[in-house]
mmCIF file of C-alpha atoms and ligand atoms in Angstrom:
data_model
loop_
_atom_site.group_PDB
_atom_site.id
_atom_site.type_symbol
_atom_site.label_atom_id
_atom_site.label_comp_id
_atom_site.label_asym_id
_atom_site.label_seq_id
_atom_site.Cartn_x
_atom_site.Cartn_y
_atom_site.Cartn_z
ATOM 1 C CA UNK A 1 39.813 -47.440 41.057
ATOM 2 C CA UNK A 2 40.260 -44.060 39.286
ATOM 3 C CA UNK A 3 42.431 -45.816 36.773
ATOM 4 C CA UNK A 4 39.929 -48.558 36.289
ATOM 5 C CA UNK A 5 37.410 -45.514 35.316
ATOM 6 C CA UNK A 6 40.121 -44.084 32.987
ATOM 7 C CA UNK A 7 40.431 -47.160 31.009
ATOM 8 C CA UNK A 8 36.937 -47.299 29.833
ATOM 9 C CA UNK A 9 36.807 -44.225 28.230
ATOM 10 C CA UNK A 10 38.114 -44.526 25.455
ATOM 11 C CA UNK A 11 40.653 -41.932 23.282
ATOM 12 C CA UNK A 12 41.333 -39.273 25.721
ATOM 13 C CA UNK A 13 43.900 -37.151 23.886
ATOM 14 C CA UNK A 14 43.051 -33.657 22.650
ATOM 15 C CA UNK A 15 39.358 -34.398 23.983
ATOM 16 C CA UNK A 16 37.869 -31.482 26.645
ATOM 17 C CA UNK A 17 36.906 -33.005 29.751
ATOM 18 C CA UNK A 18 35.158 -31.385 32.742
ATOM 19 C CA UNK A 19 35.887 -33.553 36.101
ATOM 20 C CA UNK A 20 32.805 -32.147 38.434
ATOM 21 C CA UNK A 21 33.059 -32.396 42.184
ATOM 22 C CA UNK A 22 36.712 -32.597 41.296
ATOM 23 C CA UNK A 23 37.620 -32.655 45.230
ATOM 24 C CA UNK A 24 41.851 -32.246 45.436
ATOM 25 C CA UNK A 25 41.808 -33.392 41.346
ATOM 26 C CA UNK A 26 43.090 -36.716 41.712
ATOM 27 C CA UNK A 27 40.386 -37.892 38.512
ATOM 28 C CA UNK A 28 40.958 -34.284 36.559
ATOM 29 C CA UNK A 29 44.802 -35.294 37.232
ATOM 30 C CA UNK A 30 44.613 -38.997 35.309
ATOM 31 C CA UNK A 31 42.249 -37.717 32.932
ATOM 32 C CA UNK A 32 45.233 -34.662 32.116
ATOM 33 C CA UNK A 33 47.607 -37.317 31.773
ATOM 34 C CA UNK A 34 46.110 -39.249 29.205
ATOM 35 C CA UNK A 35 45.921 -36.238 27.100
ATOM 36 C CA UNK A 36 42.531 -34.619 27.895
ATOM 37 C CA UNK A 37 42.091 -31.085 28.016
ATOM 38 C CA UNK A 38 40.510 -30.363 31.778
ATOM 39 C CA UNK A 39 38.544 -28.224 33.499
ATOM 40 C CA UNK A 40 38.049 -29.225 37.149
ATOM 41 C CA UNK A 41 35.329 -27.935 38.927
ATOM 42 C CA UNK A 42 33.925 -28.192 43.049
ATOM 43 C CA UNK A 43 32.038 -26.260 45.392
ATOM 44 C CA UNK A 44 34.692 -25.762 47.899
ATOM 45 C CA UNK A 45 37.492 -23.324 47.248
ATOM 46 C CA UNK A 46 39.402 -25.314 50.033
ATOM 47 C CA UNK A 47 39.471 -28.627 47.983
ATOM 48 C CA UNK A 48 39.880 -26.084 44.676
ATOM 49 C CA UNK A 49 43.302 -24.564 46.220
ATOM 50 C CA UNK A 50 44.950 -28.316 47.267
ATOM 51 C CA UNK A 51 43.767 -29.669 43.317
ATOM 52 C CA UNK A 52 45.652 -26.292 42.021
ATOM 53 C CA UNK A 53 48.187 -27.030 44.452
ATOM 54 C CA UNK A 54 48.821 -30.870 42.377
ATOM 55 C CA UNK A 55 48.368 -29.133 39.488
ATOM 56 C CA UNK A 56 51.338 -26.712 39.933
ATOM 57 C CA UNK A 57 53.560 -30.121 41.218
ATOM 58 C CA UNK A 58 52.811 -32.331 38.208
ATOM 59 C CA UNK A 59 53.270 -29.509 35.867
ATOM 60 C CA UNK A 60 49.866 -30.106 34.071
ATOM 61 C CA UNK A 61 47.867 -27.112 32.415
ATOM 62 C CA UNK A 62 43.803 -28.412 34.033
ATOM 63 C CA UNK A 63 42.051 -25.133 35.163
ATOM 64 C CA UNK A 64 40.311 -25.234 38.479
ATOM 65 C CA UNK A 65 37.095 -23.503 39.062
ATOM 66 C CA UNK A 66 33.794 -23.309 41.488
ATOM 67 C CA UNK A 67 30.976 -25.036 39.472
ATOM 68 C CA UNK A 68 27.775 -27.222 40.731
ATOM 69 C CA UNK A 69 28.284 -31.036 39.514
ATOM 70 C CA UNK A 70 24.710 -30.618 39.396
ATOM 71 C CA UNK A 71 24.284 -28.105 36.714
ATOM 72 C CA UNK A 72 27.274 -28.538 34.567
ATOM 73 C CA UNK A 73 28.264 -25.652 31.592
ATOM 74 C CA UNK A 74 29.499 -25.807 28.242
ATOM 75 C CA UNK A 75 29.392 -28.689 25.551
ATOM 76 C CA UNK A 76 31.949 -31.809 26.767
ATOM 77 C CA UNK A 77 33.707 -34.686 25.176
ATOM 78 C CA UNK A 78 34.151 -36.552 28.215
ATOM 79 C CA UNK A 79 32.255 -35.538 32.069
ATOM 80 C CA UNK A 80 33.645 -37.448 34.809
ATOM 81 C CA UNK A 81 32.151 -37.611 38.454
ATOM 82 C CA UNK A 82 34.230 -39.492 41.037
ATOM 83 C CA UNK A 83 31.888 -40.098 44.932
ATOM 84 C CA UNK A 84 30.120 -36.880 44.020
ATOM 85 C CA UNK A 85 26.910 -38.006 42.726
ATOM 86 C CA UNK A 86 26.134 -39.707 46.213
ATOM 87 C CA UNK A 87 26.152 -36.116 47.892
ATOM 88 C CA UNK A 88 23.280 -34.709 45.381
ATOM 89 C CA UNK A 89 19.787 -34.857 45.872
ATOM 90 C CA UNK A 90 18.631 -34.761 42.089
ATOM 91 C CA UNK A 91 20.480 -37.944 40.670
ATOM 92 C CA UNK A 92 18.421 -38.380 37.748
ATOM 93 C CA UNK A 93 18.426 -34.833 36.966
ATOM 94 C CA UNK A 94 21.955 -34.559 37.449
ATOM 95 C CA UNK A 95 22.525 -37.574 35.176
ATOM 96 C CA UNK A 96 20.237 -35.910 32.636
ATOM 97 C CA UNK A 97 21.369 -32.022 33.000
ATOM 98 C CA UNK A 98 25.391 -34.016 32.591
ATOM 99 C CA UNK A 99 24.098 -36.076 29.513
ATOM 100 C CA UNK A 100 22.858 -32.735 27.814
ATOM 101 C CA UNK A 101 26.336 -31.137 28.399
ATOM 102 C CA UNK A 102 28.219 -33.741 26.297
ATOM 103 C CA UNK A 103 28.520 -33.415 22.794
ATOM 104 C CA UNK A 104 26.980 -36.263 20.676
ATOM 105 C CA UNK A 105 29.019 -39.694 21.211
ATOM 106 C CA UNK A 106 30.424 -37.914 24.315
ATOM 107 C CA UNK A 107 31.221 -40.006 27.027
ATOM 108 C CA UNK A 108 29.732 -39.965 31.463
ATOM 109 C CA UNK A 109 31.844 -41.444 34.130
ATOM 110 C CA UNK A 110 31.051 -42.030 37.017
ATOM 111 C CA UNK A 111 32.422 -43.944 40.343
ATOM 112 C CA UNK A 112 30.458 -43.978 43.696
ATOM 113 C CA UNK A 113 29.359 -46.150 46.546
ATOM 114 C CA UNK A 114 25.582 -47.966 46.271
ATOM 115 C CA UNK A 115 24.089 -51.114 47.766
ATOM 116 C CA UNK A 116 25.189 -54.178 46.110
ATOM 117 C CA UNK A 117 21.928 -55.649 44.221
ATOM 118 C CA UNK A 118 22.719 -58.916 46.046
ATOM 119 C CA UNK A 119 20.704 -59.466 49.428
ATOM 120 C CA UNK A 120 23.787 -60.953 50.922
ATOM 121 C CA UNK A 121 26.471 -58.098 50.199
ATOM 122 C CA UNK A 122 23.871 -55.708 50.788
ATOM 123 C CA UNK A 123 23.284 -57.377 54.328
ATOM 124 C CA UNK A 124 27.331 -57.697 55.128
ATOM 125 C CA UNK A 125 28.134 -53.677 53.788
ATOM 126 C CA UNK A 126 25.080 -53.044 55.986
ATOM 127 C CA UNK A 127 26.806 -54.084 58.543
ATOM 128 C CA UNK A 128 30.207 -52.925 58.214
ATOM 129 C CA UNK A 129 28.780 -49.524 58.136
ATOM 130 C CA UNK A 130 26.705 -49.764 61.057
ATOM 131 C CA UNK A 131 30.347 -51.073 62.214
ATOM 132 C CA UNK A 132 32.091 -47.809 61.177
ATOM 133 C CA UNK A 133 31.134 -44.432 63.472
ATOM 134 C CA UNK A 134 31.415 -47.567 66.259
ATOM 135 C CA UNK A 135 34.802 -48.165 65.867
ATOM 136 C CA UNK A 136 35.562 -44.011 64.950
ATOM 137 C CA UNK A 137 34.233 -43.181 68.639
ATOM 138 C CA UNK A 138 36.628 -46.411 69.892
ATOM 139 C CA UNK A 139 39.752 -44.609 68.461
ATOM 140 C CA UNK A 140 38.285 -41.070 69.370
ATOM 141 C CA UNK A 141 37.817 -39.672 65.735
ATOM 142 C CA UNK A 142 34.432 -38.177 65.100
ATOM 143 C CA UNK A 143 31.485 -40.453 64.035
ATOM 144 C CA UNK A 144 29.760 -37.835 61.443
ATOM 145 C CA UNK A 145 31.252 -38.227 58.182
ATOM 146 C CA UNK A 146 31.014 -42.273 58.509
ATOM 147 C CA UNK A 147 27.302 -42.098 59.939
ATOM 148 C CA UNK A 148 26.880 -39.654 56.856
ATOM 149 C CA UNK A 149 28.203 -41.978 54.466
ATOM 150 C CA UNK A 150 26.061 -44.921 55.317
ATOM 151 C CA UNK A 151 22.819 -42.789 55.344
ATOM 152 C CA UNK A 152 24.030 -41.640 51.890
ATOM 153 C CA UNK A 153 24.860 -44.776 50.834
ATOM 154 C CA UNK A 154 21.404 -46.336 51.677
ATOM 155 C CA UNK A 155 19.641 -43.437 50.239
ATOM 156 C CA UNK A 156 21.518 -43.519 46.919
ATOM 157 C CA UNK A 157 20.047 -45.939 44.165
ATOM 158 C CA UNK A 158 21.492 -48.838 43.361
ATOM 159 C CA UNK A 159 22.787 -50.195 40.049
ATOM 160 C CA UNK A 160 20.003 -50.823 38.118
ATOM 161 C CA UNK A 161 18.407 -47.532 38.927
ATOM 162 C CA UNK A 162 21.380 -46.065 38.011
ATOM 163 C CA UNK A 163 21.637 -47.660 34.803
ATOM 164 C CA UNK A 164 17.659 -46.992 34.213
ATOM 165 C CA UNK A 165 18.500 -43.582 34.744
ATOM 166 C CA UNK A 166 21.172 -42.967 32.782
ATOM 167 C CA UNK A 167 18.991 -44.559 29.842
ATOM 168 C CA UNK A 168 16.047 -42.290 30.781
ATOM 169 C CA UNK A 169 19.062 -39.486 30.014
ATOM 170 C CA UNK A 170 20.081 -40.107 26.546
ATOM 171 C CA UNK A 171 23.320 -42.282 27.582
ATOM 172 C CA UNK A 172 23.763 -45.689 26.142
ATOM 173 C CA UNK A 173 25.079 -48.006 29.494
ATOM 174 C CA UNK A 174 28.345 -48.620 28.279
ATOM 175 C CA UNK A 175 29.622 -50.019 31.818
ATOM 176 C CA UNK A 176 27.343 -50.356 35.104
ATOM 177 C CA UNK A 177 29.077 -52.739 37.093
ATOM 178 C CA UNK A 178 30.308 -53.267 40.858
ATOM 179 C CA UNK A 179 33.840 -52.667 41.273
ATOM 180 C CA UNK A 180 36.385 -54.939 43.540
ATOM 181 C CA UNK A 181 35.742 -53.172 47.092
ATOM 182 C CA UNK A 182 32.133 -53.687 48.689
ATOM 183 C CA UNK A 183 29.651 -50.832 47.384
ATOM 184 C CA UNK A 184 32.322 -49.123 44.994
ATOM 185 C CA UNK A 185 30.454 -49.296 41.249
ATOM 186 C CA UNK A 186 31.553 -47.978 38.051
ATOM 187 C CA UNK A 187 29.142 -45.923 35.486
ATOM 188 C CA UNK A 188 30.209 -45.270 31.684
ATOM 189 C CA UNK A 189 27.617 -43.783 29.054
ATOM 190 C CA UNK A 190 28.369 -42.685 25.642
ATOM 191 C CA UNK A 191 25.542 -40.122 24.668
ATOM 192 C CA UNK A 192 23.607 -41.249 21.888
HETATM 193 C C1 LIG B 201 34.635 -37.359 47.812
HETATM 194 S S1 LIG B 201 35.025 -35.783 47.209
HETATM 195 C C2 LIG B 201 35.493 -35.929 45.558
HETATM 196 C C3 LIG B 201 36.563 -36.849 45.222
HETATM 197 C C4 LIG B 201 37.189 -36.669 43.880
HETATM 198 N N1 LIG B 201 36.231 -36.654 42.790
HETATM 199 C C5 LIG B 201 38.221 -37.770 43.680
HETATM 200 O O1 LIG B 201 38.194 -38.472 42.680
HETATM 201 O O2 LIG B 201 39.061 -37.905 44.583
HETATM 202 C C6 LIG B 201 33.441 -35.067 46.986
HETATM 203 C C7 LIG B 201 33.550 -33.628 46.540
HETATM 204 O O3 LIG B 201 32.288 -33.226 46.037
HETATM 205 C C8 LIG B 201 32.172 -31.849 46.303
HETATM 206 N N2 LIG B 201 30.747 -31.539 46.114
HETATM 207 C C9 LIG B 201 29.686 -31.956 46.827
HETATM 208 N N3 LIG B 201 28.534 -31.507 46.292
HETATM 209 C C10 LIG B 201 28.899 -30.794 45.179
HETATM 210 C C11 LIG B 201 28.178 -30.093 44.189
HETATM 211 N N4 LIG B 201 26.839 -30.029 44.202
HETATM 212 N N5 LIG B 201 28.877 -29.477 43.217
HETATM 213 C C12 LIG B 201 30.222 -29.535 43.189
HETATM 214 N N6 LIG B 201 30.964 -30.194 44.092
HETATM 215 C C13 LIG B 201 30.308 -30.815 45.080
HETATM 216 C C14 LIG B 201 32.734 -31.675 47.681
HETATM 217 O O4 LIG B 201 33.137 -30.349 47.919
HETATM 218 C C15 LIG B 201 33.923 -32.643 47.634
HETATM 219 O O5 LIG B 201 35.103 -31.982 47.260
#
């Protein structure tokens, strides 16, 4: 899915890319790969120490810091946001405040979970994550995180919002399209 992302980016090499809620770094990783220069940032010094941890094993130079995906610094080629944009309240204002961080012709990425547009699909994830803390308490895990996930999921817009949004921000829609896996969608915007 990550790689999918990737691929629709264009040119990576040489470009400076920030990867915000970078989590362990398994997007600032690709993005390093393909030749980007990358700064990773998340709120959580635990996930920063496992992505520096990657880092160190696949010999790549991306520098790990604490930063707010909301309220990204500095002036970017490329800003990439992988299931982070679910867990902020401000999504338009996040999608602006990003947009104003990229250079001209910059790129936005973004992958995340919303409700399909389709009344059907929409019905059936419904359901599966209704389905989900169930089956946790069944095999004695914890419901939280998966009765989390579906209230963030139904609270987060779907793809034409998204896409409205990221037009209200400056970003020609280069991509906004579901993905293979129920509720996974894929954002690209090149700022105009
Ligand atoms: C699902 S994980 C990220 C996954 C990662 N991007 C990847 O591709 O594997 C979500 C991350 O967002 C971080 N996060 C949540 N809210 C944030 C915020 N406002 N600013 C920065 N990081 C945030 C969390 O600490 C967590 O590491």
């Amino acid at each position: 899915m990550r790689q999918v992302l990737i691929s629709k980016l264009g040119s990576l090499e040489g470009v400076d890319a920030l990867d915000v809620a970078t989590g362990t770094g398994d997007l600032a990783i690709l993005l390093a790969k393909e030749g980007a220069r990358v700064r990773g940032e998340d709120l959580s010094e635990q996930m920063l120490a496992l992505a520096r941890e990657k880092n160190d094993l696949s010999h790549l130079d991306i520098h790990f810091h604490l930063g707010d995906a909301s309220r990204p610094i500095g002036e970017w080629d490329v800003i990439t946001i992988g299931w982070g944009l679910r867990n902020i309240p401000d999504v338009g204002g996040t999608i602006k405040r990003h947009s104003e961080a990229l250079k001209q012709g910059g790129v936005w990425g973004c992958l995340d979970l919303a409700q399909p547009e389709n009344i059907v699909l929409r019905f059936l994830l419904r359901i599966w994550l209704a389905l989900l803390p169930v089956l946790a308490r069944l095999k004695g895990a914890p419901p939280d995180s998966y009765l989390y996930l579906g209230k963030s999921i139904q609270s987060f817009p779907r793809l034409s919002a998204l896409s409205s949004a990221m037009e209200r921000a400056g970003l020609e829609v280069l991509h906004a399209q579901p993905l293979f896996l129920p509720g996974l969608i894929l954002l690209v915007g090149k700022k105009r």
